[in-house]
Amino acid sequence: MGLDKYVNTFGVACKKQFGEKLKKLTIDAKFTCPNRDGTLGKGGCTYCNVASFSYEHGTELSIADQLKQGRERVAGRTSKYIAYFQAYTSTYDEYLVLKAKYDEAIRDSDIVGLCVGTRPDCVSDEVIELLVSYQKQGIEVWLELGLQSANDKTLKKINRGHSFDDYLDTVSRARAKGLKVCTHLIMGLPGESHQDYLNSLQSILNAGVDGLKLHPLHIVEGSTMAKAWKSDRIKLLTLEEYAYSVGELIRFTPKDIIFHRVTAYAKKPMLLAPDWCAHKWDGLVAIVNDLKAKGGQGSYLN
């Protein structure tokens, strides 16, 4: 594919550190979200249906069995893995419950990393200390924060239930303790332009960050946004528009920051639109072609 030639990818970073590319094994640990259970709101973010991106969503398997299933899915591609708590808000529970789930995930010796996906407003000092304790044991720990946009107007429009200041607070506390932070951004959110994506990137870089995940907005069945799309009230990015914006963000990003992902896809029939998000390689090929033509990571900063 060639992405590694132009981008400091997670795979490249892992190979330098562990001697091989690691695979993330996704886990659904039956967490919920304060934006769904009534604490902050009901219905969740307007774009969200977690079943569109989680293999394990809805499973009754234990964490250990999910990891076993994940190993079988990627058999032969690596000997070391990262346990990835992906579904919903994976820091949103009692301390002892969180510790028990994280402990189970890293129990086996071939699990060398722990990624915890969550919201910026659901990371207490106690949770940070817990994650730091695993880091002190030699586990590679990443705190993944779903920000999506640094624009508070956009956050309100998509019903995130938190502000950019919440994000800044969590990043400051986490990185002060030595935790690595990976931030998620969605491009194509209603009302946002290419300049908004650049503004969000710059705000994140100014705050300090260790990794980035970039996603295109895609419409999935069961989300609030699906209703608006079906009523023709949402314009989605074309593949060409997305590849251009991703390329520009990558070129404005310092070379030491790790890109965990530069695109995302979903499966039909869960995916409603855009159609190109159903094909994983289409997005990657378009992005690599853009980088090849215009320059790779950090090239605008040289």
PDB file of C-alpha atoms in Angstrom:
ATOM      1  CA  MET A   1       0.000   0.000   0.000  1.00  0.00           C
ATOM      2  CA  GLY A   2       2.882   2.391   0.787  1.00  0.00           C
ATOM      3  CA  LEU A   3       1.321   4.505   3.556  1.00  0.00           C
ATOM      4  CA  ASP A   4       4.307   3.796   5.811  1.00  0.00           C
ATOM      5  CA  LYS A   5       6.563   5.630   3.350  1.00  0.00           C
ATOM      6  CA  TYR A   6       4.772   8.903   4.002  1.00  0.00           C
ATOM      7  CA  VAL A   7       3.274   8.614   7.483  1.00  0.00           C
ATOM      8  CA  ASN A   8       4.514   7.707  10.952  1.00  0.00           C
ATOM      9  CA  THR A   9       1.947   4.939  11.335  1.00  0.00           C
ATOM     10  CA  PHE A  10       1.114   2.939  14.427  1.00  0.00           C
ATOM     11  CA  GLY A  11       2.480  -0.138  12.696  1.00  0.00           C
ATOM     12  CA  VAL A  12       5.837   1.521  12.061  1.00  0.00           C
ATOM     13  CA  ALA A  13       6.029   2.771  15.652  1.00  0.00           C
ATOM     14  CA  CYS A  14       5.253  -0.700  17.022  1.00  0.00           C
ATOM     15  CA  LYS A  15       7.850  -2.329  14.802  1.00  0.00           C
ATOM     16  CA  LYS A  16      10.508   0.039  16.130  1.00  0.00           C
ATOM     17  CA  GLN A  17       9.493  -0.654  19.729  1.00  0.00           C
ATOM     18  CA  PHE A  18       8.570  -4.354  19.630  1.00  0.00           C
ATOM     19  CA  GLY A  19      10.299  -5.643  16.516  1.00  0.00           C
ATOM     20  CA  GLU A  20       7.003  -6.368  14.760  1.00  0.00           C
ATOM     21  CA  LYS A  21       3.701  -4.738  13.939  1.00  0.00           C
ATOM     22  CA  LEU A  22       1.117  -5.372  16.643  1.00  0.00           C
ATOM     23  CA  LYS A  23      -2.552  -6.105  16.077  1.00  0.00           C
ATOM     24  CA  LYS A  24      -5.280  -4.469  18.127  1.00  0.00           C
ATOM     25  CA  LEU A  25      -7.839  -6.978  19.386  1.00  0.00           C
ATOM     26  CA  THR A  26     -11.113  -5.150  19.943  1.00  0.00           C
ATOM     27  CA  ILE A  27     -13.156  -5.781  23.068  1.00  0.00           C
ATOM     28  CA  ASP A  28     -16.749  -5.018  23.957  1.00  0.00           C
ATOM     29  CA  ALA A  29     -16.702  -4.966  27.759  1.00  0.00           C
ATOM     30  CA  LYS A  30     -20.389  -4.015  28.108  1.00  0.00           C
ATOM     31  CA  PHE A  31     -19.728  -0.380  28.919  1.00  0.00           C
ATOM     32  CA  THR A  32     -22.373   2.234  28.232  1.00  0.00           C
ATOM     33  CA  CYS A  33     -22.090   5.993  27.763  1.00  0.00           C
ATOM     34  CA  PRO A  34     -23.294   8.965  29.849  1.00  0.00           C
ATOM     35  CA  ASN A  35     -24.733  10.347  26.640  1.00  0.00           C
ATOM     36  CA  ARG A  36     -26.958   7.263  26.340  1.00  0.00           C
ATOM     37  CA  ASP A  37     -27.886   6.241  29.869  1.00  0.00           C
ATOM     38  CA  GLY A  38     -29.494   9.573  30.781  1.00  0.00           C
ATOM     39  CA  THR A  39     -26.633  11.043  32.816  1.00  0.00           C
ATOM     40  CA  LEU A  40     -25.949  13.602  30.091  1.00  0.00           C
ATOM     41  CA  GLY A  41     -28.569  12.671  27.558  1.00  0.00           C
ATOM     42  CA  LYS A  42     -30.317   9.942  25.615  1.00  0.00           C
ATOM     43  CA  GLY A  43     -29.627   8.558  22.161  1.00  0.00           C
ATOM     44  CA  GLY A  44     -25.901   9.269  22.069  1.00  0.00           C
ATOM     45  CA  CYS A  45     -23.980  11.223  19.459  1.00  0.00           C
ATOM     46  CA  THR A  46     -25.952  11.814  16.302  1.00  0.00           C
ATOM     47  CA  TYR A  47     -23.573   9.764  14.100  1.00  0.00           C
ATOM     48  CA  CYS A  48     -23.167   6.808  16.441  1.00  0.00           C
ATOM     49  CA  ASN A  49     -24.154   3.182  16.242  1.00  0.00           C
ATOM     50  CA  VAL A  50     -21.288   1.252  17.796  1.00  0.00           C
ATOM     51  CA  ALA A  51     -22.275  -1.964  15.990  1.00  0.00           C
ATOM     52  CA  SER A  52     -20.974  -0.426  12.766  1.00  0.00           C
ATOM     53  CA  PHE A  53     -17.347  -0.563  13.907  1.00  0.00           C
ATOM     54  CA  SER A  54     -17.116  -3.237  16.600  1.00  0.00           C
ATOM     55  CA  TYR A  55     -16.813  -6.906  15.721  1.00  0.00           C
ATOM     56  CA  GLU A  56     -17.753  -7.872  19.253  1.00  0.00           C
ATOM     57  CA  HIS A  57     -20.698  -5.551  19.861  1.00  0.00           C
ATOM     58  CA  GLY A  58     -23.578  -7.493  21.343  1.00  0.00           C
ATOM     59  CA  THR A  59     -21.456 -10.555  22.134  1.00  0.00           C
ATOM     60  CA  GLU A  60     -21.908 -12.556  25.309  1.00  0.00           C
ATOM     61  CA  LEU A  61     -18.317 -13.757  25.217  1.00  0.00           C
ATOM     62  CA  SER A  62     -15.979 -12.995  28.103  1.00  0.00           C
ATOM     63  CA  ILE A  63     -13.072 -10.626  27.551  1.00  0.00           C
ATOM     64  CA  ALA A  64     -10.693 -13.596  27.456  1.00  0.00           C
ATOM     65  CA  ASP A  65     -12.810 -15.362  24.833  1.00  0.00           C
ATOM     66  CA  GLN A  66     -13.085 -12.200  22.728  1.00  0.00           C
ATOM     67  CA  LEU A  67      -9.305 -11.931  22.754  1.00  0.00           C
ATOM     68  CA  LYS A  68      -9.022 -15.596  21.751  1.00  0.00           C
ATOM     69  CA  GLN A  69     -11.448 -14.996  18.891  1.00  0.00           C
ATOM     70  CA  GLY A  70      -9.464 -11.918  17.850  1.00  0.00           C
ATOM     71  CA  ARG A  71      -6.216 -13.877  17.765  1.00  0.00           C
ATOM     72  CA  GLU A  72      -7.828 -16.453  15.477  1.00  0.00           C
ATOM     73  CA  ARG A  73      -9.008 -13.685  13.147  1.00  0.00           C
ATOM     74  CA  VAL A  74      -5.451 -12.346  12.636  1.00  0.00           C
ATOM     75  CA  ALA A  75      -3.593 -15.633  13.024  1.00  0.00           C
ATOM     76  CA  GLY A  76      -0.074 -15.644  11.612  1.00  0.00           C
ATOM     77  CA  ARG A  77       0.217 -11.881  11.228  1.00  0.00           C
ATOM     78  CA  THR A  78       1.892 -11.142  14.582  1.00  0.00           C
ATOM     79  CA  SER A  79       2.838 -12.780  17.865  1.00  0.00           C
ATOM     80  CA  LYS A  80       2.031  -9.815  20.111  1.00  0.00           C
ATOM     81  CA  TYR A  81      -1.229  -7.959  20.583  1.00  0.00           C
ATOM     82  CA  ILE A  82      -2.875  -4.895  22.063  1.00  0.00           C
ATOM     83  CA  ALA A  83      -6.135  -5.232  23.959  1.00  0.00           C
ATOM     84  CA  TYR A  84      -8.403  -2.469  22.663  1.00  0.00           C
ATOM     85  CA  PHE A  85     -11.450  -1.444  24.672  1.00  0.00           C
ATOM     86  CA  GLN A  86     -13.289   0.144  21.769  1.00  0.00           C
ATOM     87  CA  ALA A  87     -17.047   0.061  22.288  1.00  0.00           C
ATOM     88  CA  TYR A  88     -18.707   3.052  23.941  1.00  0.00           C
ATOM     89  CA  THR A  89     -17.048   4.744  26.961  1.00  0.00           C
ATOM     90  CA  SER A  90     -14.455   2.368  28.356  1.00  0.00           C
ATOM     91  CA  THR A  91     -13.609   4.370  31.482  1.00  0.00           C
ATOM     92  CA  TYR A  92     -17.235   4.838  32.512  1.00  0.00           C
ATOM     93  CA  ASP A  93     -17.683   2.523  35.491  1.00  0.00           C
ATOM     94  CA  GLU A  94     -16.598   1.956  39.070  1.00  0.00           C
ATOM     95  CA  TYR A  95     -12.857   1.792  39.680  1.00  0.00           C
ATOM     96  CA  LEU A  96     -12.851  -1.857  40.777  1.00  0.00           C
ATOM     97  CA  VAL A  97     -14.958  -2.874  37.773  1.00  0.00           C
ATOM     98  CA  LEU A  98     -12.565  -1.112  35.413  1.00  0.00           C
ATOM     99  CA  LYS A  99      -9.539  -2.666  37.079  1.00  0.00           C
ATOM    100  CA  ALA A 100     -11.004  -6.166  36.861  1.00  0.00           C
ATOM    101  CA  LYS A 101     -11.750  -5.771  33.155  1.00  0.00           C
ATOM    102  CA  TYR A 102      -8.379  -4.251  32.302  1.00  0.00           C
ATOM    103  CA  ASP A 103      -6.599  -6.920  34.385  1.00  0.00           C
ATOM    104  CA  GLU A 104      -8.379  -9.696  32.495  1.00  0.00           C
ATOM    105  CA  ALA A 105      -7.432  -8.126  29.160  1.00  0.00           C
ATOM    106  CA  ILE A 106      -3.687  -8.026  29.864  1.00  0.00           C
ATOM    107  CA  ARG A 107      -3.457 -11.337  31.706  1.00  0.00           C
ATOM    108  CA  ASP A 108      -1.738 -13.270  28.901  1.00  0.00           C
ATOM    109  CA  SER A 109       1.907 -12.632  28.100  1.00  0.00           C
ATOM    110  CA  ASP A 110       1.271 -11.997  24.396  1.00  0.00           C
ATOM    111  CA  ILE A 111      -0.857  -8.938  25.277  1.00  0.00           C
ATOM    112  CA  VAL A 112       1.781  -6.214  25.445  1.00  0.00           C
ATOM    113  CA  GLY A 113      -0.469  -3.168  25.104  1.00  0.00           C
ATOM    114  CA  LEU A 114      -3.699  -1.658  26.345  1.00  0.00           C
ATOM    115  CA  CYS A 115      -5.780   0.913  24.430  1.00  0.00           C
ATOM    116  CA  VAL A 116      -8.751   2.447  26.186  1.00  0.00           C
ATOM    117  CA  GLY A 117     -11.267   4.396  24.124  1.00  0.00           C
ATOM    118  CA  THR A 118     -13.347   6.948  25.965  1.00  0.00           C
ATOM    119  CA  ARG A 119     -14.808  10.452  26.109  1.00  0.00           C
ATOM    120  CA  PRO A 120     -12.811  13.479  27.305  1.00  0.00           C
ATOM    121  CA  ASP A 121     -15.271  14.101  30.156  1.00  0.00           C
ATOM    122  CA  CYS A 122     -15.105  10.565  31.590  1.00  0.00           C
ATOM    123  CA  VAL A 123     -11.471  10.289  32.673  1.00  0.00           C
ATOM    124  CA  SER A 124     -11.008  10.846  36.400  1.00  0.00           C
ATOM    125  CA  ASP A 125      -7.662  11.234  38.135  1.00  0.00           C
ATOM    126  CA  GLU A 126      -8.265   7.771  39.617  1.00  0.00           C
ATOM    127  CA  VAL A 127      -8.608   6.249  36.142  1.00  0.00           C
ATOM    128  CA  ILE A 128      -5.455   8.005  34.981  1.00  0.00           C
ATOM    129  CA  GLU A 129      -3.533   6.580  37.945  1.00  0.00           C
ATOM    130  CA  LEU A 130      -4.882   3.105  37.141  1.00  0.00           C
ATOM    131  CA  LEU A 131      -3.701   3.322  33.539  1.00  0.00           C
ATOM    132  CA  VAL A 132      -0.328   4.671  34.673  1.00  0.00           C
ATOM    133  CA  SER A 133       0.027   1.634  36.956  1.00  0.00           C
ATOM    134  CA  TYR A 134      -0.142  -0.680  33.926  1.00  0.00           C
ATOM    135  CA  GLN A 135       2.411   1.454  32.146  1.00  0.00           C
ATOM    136  CA  LYS A 136       4.743   0.990  35.101  1.00  0.00           C
ATOM    137  CA  GLN A 137       4.364  -2.777  34.626  1.00  0.00           C
ATOM    138  CA  GLY A 138       5.770  -2.459  31.100  1.00  0.00           C
ATOM    139  CA  ILE A 139       2.447  -2.440  29.258  1.00  0.00           C
ATOM    140  CA  GLU A 140       2.158  -0.054  26.292  1.00  0.00           C
ATOM    141  CA  VAL A 141      -0.822   2.123  27.277  1.00  0.00           C
ATOM    142  CA  TRP A 142      -2.789   4.497  25.075  1.00  0.00           C
ATOM    143  CA  LEU A 143      -5.676   6.668  26.196  1.00  0.00           C
ATOM    144  CA  GLU A 144      -7.864   7.225  23.128  1.00  0.00           C
ATOM    145  CA  LEU A 145     -10.065  10.309  23.331  1.00  0.00           C
ATOM    146  CA  GLY A 146     -13.004  10.707  20.988  1.00  0.00           C
ATOM    147  CA  LEU A 147     -12.980  14.445  20.381  1.00  0.00           C
ATOM    148  CA  GLN A 148     -14.206  14.511  16.739  1.00  0.00           C
ATOM    149  CA  SER A 149     -13.945  18.325  16.481  1.00  0.00           C
ATOM    150  CA  ALA A 150     -12.384  21.151  18.476  1.00  0.00           C
ATOM    151  CA  ASN A 151     -15.313  23.403  17.533  1.00  0.00           C
ATOM    152  CA  ASP A 152     -17.777  23.694  20.426  1.00  0.00           C
ATOM    153  CA  LYS A 153     -20.612  24.595  18.052  1.00  0.00           C
ATOM    154  CA  THR A 154     -20.059  21.362  16.155  1.00  0.00           C
ATOM    155  CA  LEU A 155     -19.820  19.354  19.377  1.00  0.00           C
ATOM    156  CA  LYS A 156     -23.185  20.726  20.454  1.00  0.00           C
ATOM    157  CA  LYS A 157     -24.721  20.068  17.030  1.00  0.00           C
ATOM    158  CA  ILE A 158     -23.700  16.403  17.065  1.00  0.00           C
ATOM    159  CA  ASN A 159     -24.825  16.000  20.692  1.00  0.00           C
ATOM    160  CA  ARG A 160     -21.419  15.115  22.113  1.00  0.00           C
ATOM    161  CA  GLY A 161     -22.299  16.389  25.561  1.00  0.00           C
ATOM    162  CA  HIS A 162     -18.820  17.770  26.318  1.00  0.00           C
ATOM    163  CA  SER A 163     -16.757  20.804  25.356  1.00  0.00           C
ATOM    164  CA  PHE A 164     -13.281  21.329  23.974  1.00  0.00           C
ATOM    165  CA  ASP A 165     -12.278  22.594  27.425  1.00  0.00           C
ATOM    166  CA  ASP A 166     -13.155  19.141  28.818  1.00  0.00           C
ATOM    167  CA  TYR A 167     -10.752  17.680  26.295  1.00  0.00           C
ATOM    168  CA  LEU A 168      -7.991  20.150  27.196  1.00  0.00           C
ATOM    169  CA  ASP A 169      -8.358  19.315  30.883  1.00  0.00           C
ATOM    170  CA  THR A 170      -8.087  15.570  30.361  1.00  0.00           C
ATOM    171  CA  VAL A 171      -5.145  15.814  27.968  1.00  0.00           C
ATOM    172  CA  SER A 172      -3.290  18.031  30.429  1.00  0.00           C
ATOM    173  CA  ARG A 173      -3.844  15.656  33.363  1.00  0.00           C
ATOM    174  CA  ALA A 174      -3.079  12.491  31.392  1.00  0.00           C
ATOM    175  CA  ARG A 175       0.078  13.670  29.679  1.00  0.00           C
ATOM    176  CA  ALA A 176       1.360  15.200  32.942  1.00  0.00           C
ATOM    177  CA  LYS A 177       1.384  11.628  34.284  1.00  0.00           C
ATOM    178  CA  GLY A 178       3.170  10.305  31.214  1.00  0.00           C
ATOM    179  CA  LEU A 179       0.160   8.705  29.512  1.00  0.00           C
ATOM    180  CA  LYS A 180       0.099   8.669  25.741  1.00  0.00           C
ATOM    181  CA  VAL A 181      -2.996  10.280  24.242  1.00  0.00           C
ATOM    182  CA  CYS A 182      -4.480   9.453  20.837  1.00  0.00           C
ATOM    183  CA  THR A 183      -7.178  11.847  19.637  1.00  0.00           C
ATOM    184  CA  HIS A 184      -9.963  11.029  17.181  1.00  0.00           C
ATOM    185  CA  LEU A 185     -11.154  13.506  14.545  1.00  0.00           C
ATOM    186  CA  ILE A 186     -14.071  13.115  12.148  1.00  0.00           C
ATOM    187  CA  MET A 187     -14.022  14.942   8.843  1.00  0.00           C
ATOM    188  CA  GLY A 188     -17.273  15.766   7.108  1.00  0.00           C
ATOM    189  CA  LEU A 189     -19.379  16.643  10.135  1.00  0.00           C
ATOM    190  CA  PRO A 190     -22.390  18.860   9.254  1.00  0.00           C
ATOM    191  CA  GLY A 191     -21.468  22.520   8.904  1.00  0.00           C
ATOM    192  CA  GLU A 192     -17.713  21.951   8.906  1.00  0.00           C
ATOM    193  CA  SER A 193     -15.286  22.798   6.120  1.00  0.00           C
ATOM    194  CA  HIS A 194     -11.722  21.857   5.287  1.00  0.00           C
ATOM    195  CA  GLN A 195     -10.565  24.911   7.254  1.00  0.00           C
ATOM    196  CA  ASP A 196     -12.432  23.633  10.316  1.00  0.00           C
ATOM    197  CA  TYR A 197     -10.480  20.366  10.124  1.00  0.00           C
ATOM    198  CA  LEU A 198      -7.222  22.312   9.986  1.00  0.00           C
ATOM    199  CA  ASN A 199      -8.327  24.458  12.935  1.00  0.00           C
ATOM    200  CA  SER A 200      -9.170  21.363  14.971  1.00  0.00           C
ATOM    201  CA  LEU A 201      -5.806  19.812  14.160  1.00  0.00           C
ATOM    202  CA  GLN A 202      -3.940  22.939  15.216  1.00  0.00           C
ATOM    203  CA  SER A 203      -5.893  23.166  18.477  1.00  0.00           C
ATOM    204  CA  ILE A 204      -5.034  19.544  19.247  1.00  0.00           C
ATOM    205  CA  LEU A 205      -1.360  20.033  18.399  1.00  0.00           C
ATOM    206  CA  ASN A 206      -1.240  23.133  20.590  1.00  0.00           C
ATOM    207  CA  ALA A 207      -2.650  21.154  23.511  1.00  0.00           C
ATOM    208  CA  GLY A 208      -0.120  18.361  23.050  1.00  0.00           C
ATOM    209  CA  VAL A 209      -0.899  14.918  21.665  1.00  0.00           C
ATOM    210  CA  ASP A 210       0.942  11.687  20.894  1.00  0.00           C
ATOM    211  CA  GLY A 211      -1.309  10.063  18.316  1.00  0.00           C
ATOM    212  CA  LEU A 212      -4.145  10.805  15.923  1.00  0.00           C
ATOM    213  CA  LYS A 213      -7.003   8.871  14.343  1.00  0.00           C
ATOM    214  CA  LEU A 214      -8.776  10.332  11.341  1.00  0.00           C
ATOM    215  CA  HIS A 215     -12.227   9.177  10.249  1.00  0.00           C
ATOM    216  CA  PRO A 216     -14.614  10.138   7.472  1.00  0.00           C
ATOM    217  CA  LEU A 217     -18.187  10.801   8.530  1.00  0.00           C
ATOM    218  CA  HIS A 218     -20.255   7.883   7.364  1.00  0.00           C
ATOM    219  CA  ILE A 219     -23.949   7.354   7.912  1.00  0.00           C
ATOM    220  CA  VAL A 220     -24.926   4.134   9.645  1.00  0.00           C
ATOM    221  CA  GLU A 221     -28.316   2.580  10.224  1.00  0.00           C
ATOM    222  CA  GLY A 222     -29.686   3.215  13.688  1.00  0.00           C
ATOM    223  CA  SER A 223     -28.014   6.610  14.147  1.00  0.00           C
ATOM    224  CA  THR A 224     -29.881   9.892  14.560  1.00  0.00           C
ATOM    225  CA  MET A 225     -27.951  11.290  11.615  1.00  0.00           C
ATOM    226  CA  ALA A 226     -29.327   8.552   9.379  1.00  0.00           C
ATOM    227  CA  LYS A 227     -32.752  10.205   9.531  1.00  0.00           C
ATOM    228  CA  ALA A 228     -31.322  13.527   8.345  1.00  0.00           C
ATOM    229  CA  TRP A 229     -29.433  11.813   5.535  1.00  0.00           C
ATOM    230  CA  LYS A 230     -32.542   9.982   4.380  1.00  0.00           C
ATOM    231  CA  SER A 231     -34.277  13.379   4.221  1.00  0.00           C
ATOM    232  CA  ASP A 232     -31.417  14.675   2.036  1.00  0.00           C
ATOM    233  CA  ARG A 233     -30.288  17.182   4.686  1.00  0.00           C
ATOM    234  CA  ILE A 234     -26.656  16.052   4.941  1.00  0.00           C
ATOM    235  CA  LYS A 235     -23.947  16.407   2.307  1.00  0.00           C
ATOM    236  CA  LEU A 236     -21.168  13.850   2.607  1.00  0.00           C
ATOM    237  CA  LEU A 237     -17.562  14.088   1.503  1.00  0.00           C
ATOM    238  CA  THR A 238     -16.523  12.432  -1.712  1.00  0.00           C
ATOM    239  CA  LEU A 239     -13.537  10.122  -1.636  1.00  0.00           C
ATOM    240  CA  GLU A 240     -11.484  12.787  -3.426  1.00  0.00           C
ATOM    241  CA  GLU A 241     -12.451  15.482  -0.900  1.00  0.00           C
ATOM    242  CA  TYR A 242     -11.631  13.231   2.029  1.00  0.00           C
ATOM    243  CA  ALA A 243      -8.249  12.167   0.627  1.00  0.00           C
ATOM    244  CA  TYR A 244      -7.325  15.807  -0.001  1.00  0.00           C
ATOM    245  CA  SER A 245      -8.201  16.874   3.558  1.00  0.00           C
ATOM    246  CA  VAL A 246      -6.411  13.920   5.130  1.00  0.00           C
ATOM    247  CA  GLY A 247      -3.316  14.625   3.063  1.00  0.00           C
ATOM    248  CA  GLU A 248      -3.281  18.254   4.145  1.00  0.00           C
ATOM    249  CA  LEU A 249      -3.693  17.378   7.827  1.00  0.00           C
ATOM    250  CA  ILE A 250      -0.887  14.849   7.598  1.00  0.00           C
ATOM    251  CA  ARG A 251       1.422  17.402   5.981  1.00  0.00           C
ATOM    252  CA  PHE A 252       0.709  19.850   8.817  1.00  0.00           C
ATOM    253  CA  THR A 253       1.425  17.235  11.509  1.00  0.00           C
ATOM    254  CA  PRO A 254       4.902  16.916  13.076  1.00  0.00           C
ATOM    255  CA  LYS A 255       6.696  13.698  12.203  1.00  0.00           C
ATOM    256  CA  ASP A 256       6.904  12.437  15.792  1.00  0.00           C
ATOM    257  CA  ILE A 257       3.126  12.106  16.132  1.00  0.00           C
ATOM    258  CA  ILE A 258       1.799   8.609  15.421  1.00  0.00           C
ATOM    259  CA  PHE A 259      -1.172   8.088  13.139  1.00  0.00           C
ATOM    260  CA  HIS A 260      -3.171   5.125  14.437  1.00  0.00           C
ATOM    261  CA  ARG A 261      -5.600   5.399  11.526  1.00  0.00           C
ATOM    262  CA  VAL A 262      -6.156   7.680   8.547  1.00  0.00           C
ATOM    263  CA  THR A 263      -9.518   6.365   7.378  1.00  0.00           C
ATOM    264  CA  ALA A 264     -12.304   4.034   8.463  1.00  0.00           C
ATOM    265  CA  TYR A 265     -14.918   1.886   6.843  1.00  0.00           C
ATOM    266  CA  ALA A 266     -18.161   0.120   7.737  1.00  0.00           C
ATOM    267  CA  LYS A 267     -20.011  -2.826   6.306  1.00  0.00           C
ATOM    268  CA  LYS A 268     -23.295  -2.822   4.476  1.00  0.00           C
ATOM    269  CA  PRO A 269     -26.175  -3.058   5.240  1.00  0.00           C
ATOM    270  CA  MET A 270     -25.204  -1.166   8.413  1.00  0.00           C
ATOM    271  CA  LEU A 271     -23.470   1.446   6.255  1.00  0.00           C
ATOM    272  CA  LEU A 272     -25.882   3.689   4.380  1.00  0.00           C
ATOM    273  CA  ALA A 273     -23.452   6.196   2.833  1.00  0.00           C
ATOM    274  CA  PRO A 274     -21.049   7.130   1.353  1.00  0.00           C
ATOM    275  CA  ASP A 275     -20.555   3.956  -0.652  1.00  0.00           C
ATOM    276  CA  TRP A 276     -16.771   4.351  -0.772  1.00  0.00           C
ATOM    277  CA  CYS A 277     -16.626   3.798   3.003  1.00  0.00           C
ATOM    278  CA  ALA A 278     -17.648   0.191   2.375  1.00  0.00           C
ATOM    279  CA  HIS A 279     -14.302  -0.479   0.692  1.00  0.00           C
ATOM    280  CA  LYS A 280     -11.325  -0.241   3.047  1.00  0.00           C
ATOM    281  CA  TRP A 281      -8.651  -0.017   0.385  1.00  0.00           C
ATOM    282  CA  ASP A 282     -10.305   2.714  -1.695  1.00  0.00           C
ATOM    283  CA  GLY A 283      -9.694   5.325   0.995  1.00  0.00           C
ATOM    284  CA  LEU A 284      -6.125   4.207   1.649  1.00  0.00           C
ATOM    285  CA  VAL A 285      -5.193   4.164  -2.042  1.00  0.00           C
ATOM    286  CA  ALA A 286      -6.588   7.673  -2.553  1.00  0.00           C
ATOM    287  CA  ILE A 287      -4.725   9.005   0.482  1.00  0.00           C
ATOM    288  CA  VAL A 288      -1.429   7.387  -0.512  1.00  0.00           C
ATOM    289  CA  ASN A 289      -1.745   8.822  -4.014  1.00  0.00           C
ATOM    290  CA  ASP A 290      -2.283  12.285  -2.555  1.00  0.00           C
ATOM    291  CA  LEU A 291       0.741  11.938  -0.260  1.00  0.00           C
ATOM    292  CA  LYS A 292       2.887  10.631  -3.084  1.00  0.00           C
ATOM    293  CA  ALA A 293       2.002  13.627  -5.225  1.00  0.00           C
ATOM    294  CA  LYS A 294       2.187  16.397  -2.598  1.00  0.00           C
ATOM    295  CA  GLY A 295       4.413  15.181   0.243  1.00  0.00           C
ATOM    296  CA  GLY A 296       4.102  13.206   3.447  1.00  0.00           C
ATOM    297  CA  GLN A 297       3.883  13.875   7.141  1.00  0.00           C
ATOM    298  CA  GLY A 298       5.364  17.147   8.332  1.00  0.00           C
ATOM    299  CA  SER A 299       6.338  18.302   4.860  1.00  0.00           C
ATOM    300  CA  TYR A 300       4.621  21.677   5.390  1.00  0.00           C
ATOM    301  CA  LEU A 301       6.643  22.177   8.578  1.00  0.00           C
ATOM    302  CA  ASN A 302      10.117  21.735   7.057  1.00  0.00           C
TER     303      ASN A 302
END
